């Protein structure tokens, strides 16, 4: 993609692997700087990558990046990530709320502790990182928030499958749409981005069906390209929820074959049709 994010600075929650890293690599190719707040300081045998290997990949793609080891649930860690962006790159132009906890357990089986974990990482994390970055965003020429939040689908099928997870993800979306309205007069644009299909990440492989699920999923790069397309959209949208394919289509990209997945793609959560 030829769109430019030259000199703009992203602060992201998560980002050491998967979709978050794909977004930061695509943004780096477009000229962006990155500060990623993530917990994985040392390698985990179950998951690829650390914050440090992520920085190396971002820099190999042509960007500049700084890792902040920390937890989006902790206010001090979040503030440290924002301060790091200000110190290293002069401010924050873009917040990407990417960190997310996935737990598809039903209400009777889900422990209160696991419930709290999802709400704190997903909804509270979105609130906390955006809130901390707002003073820096207000000083940016084109401040934006992008949240990996789904369309709010109130069909009983989705409400009944995993209410607590749905609440946490819909919370991310509602907060983001709220930011767009609350800070419209300060020039802050805020949108959500969500995959049309499942994405081939470690979470899909570990939790949703292993190799078979991965074969029916697109690669994380589709979200990377979609995020850059959204961030550089000349129509300057705000207060909207975009599927990755819609963000790409708005940028004139309709050939999705490079992202894989074959002919038997599986729709992602909260998406009802292709």
Coordinates of N, CA and C in Angstrom, one line a residue, residues 12-13 21-22 27 33 42 58 81 99 138 143 147-148 167 181 186 208 212 218 244 252 272:
X12 N 0.0 1.5 21.1 CA -0.9 0.3 21.0 C -0.8 -0.5 22.3
X13 N -1.9 -1.0 22.7 CA -2.0 -2.0 23.8 C -1.8 -3.4 23.1
X21 N 0.7 -6.9 16.0 CA 2.0 -6.8 15.3 C 1.8 -6.6 13.8
X22 N 0.8 -7.2 13.2 CA 0.6 -7.0 11.8 C 0.2 -5.6 11.5
X27 N 1.9 -0.3 9.5 CA 2.1 1.1 9.7 C 3.5 1.5 9.6
X33 N 5.8 5.6 13.6 CA 6.5 5.2 14.8 C 5.6 4.4 15.7
X42 N 9.5 -12.1 28.2 CA 10.3 -13.4 28.0 C 9.4 -14.3 27.1
X58 N 9.3 -4.7 13.6 CA 8.8 -3.3 13.1 C 9.9 -2.5 12.5
X81 N 3.6 4.2 29.0 CA 3.6 4.0 27.6 C 3.4 5.3 26.8
X99 N -5.2 -4.9 22.7 CA -5.1 -5.9 23.7 C -6.5 -6.5 24.0
X138 N -4.8 15.6 21.7 CA -5.3 16.9 21.5 C -4.3 17.8 20.8
X143 N -5.6 13.6 15.3 CA -5.7 12.5 16.3 C -6.7 11.4 15.9
X147 N -10.0 1.0 17.5 CA -10.2 -0.1 18.5 C -10.6 -1.4 17.7
X148 N -10.0 -2.5 18.1 CA -10.4 -3.8 17.6 C -11.7 -4.2 18.3
X167 N -20.1 -8.8 26.1 CA -20.2 -7.5 26.9 C -18.8 -6.8 26.8
X181 N -17.9 10.8 19.6 CA -18.9 11.9 19.9 C -18.4 12.9 20.9
X186 N -12.9 18.4 19.6 CA -11.4 18.5 19.8 C -10.7 17.9 18.6
X208 N -9.5 -22.2 19.2 CA -10.7 -22.3 18.3 C -10.6 -23.5 17.3
X212 N -7.0 -26.9 11.5 CA -8.2 -26.8 10.7 C -8.8 -25.4 10.7
X218 N -8.1 -16.0 7.4 CA -7.2 -15.2 6.7 C -6.0 -14.8 7.5
X244 N -12.7 -5.4 8.1 CA -11.5 -5.2 7.4 C -11.7 -5.1 5.9
X252 N -9.9 0.9 -2.4 CA -9.8 0.4 -3.8 C -9.2 -1.0 -3.8
X272 N -22.5 -11.9 10.5 CA -23.5 -12.9 10.1 C -23.4 -13.4 8.6

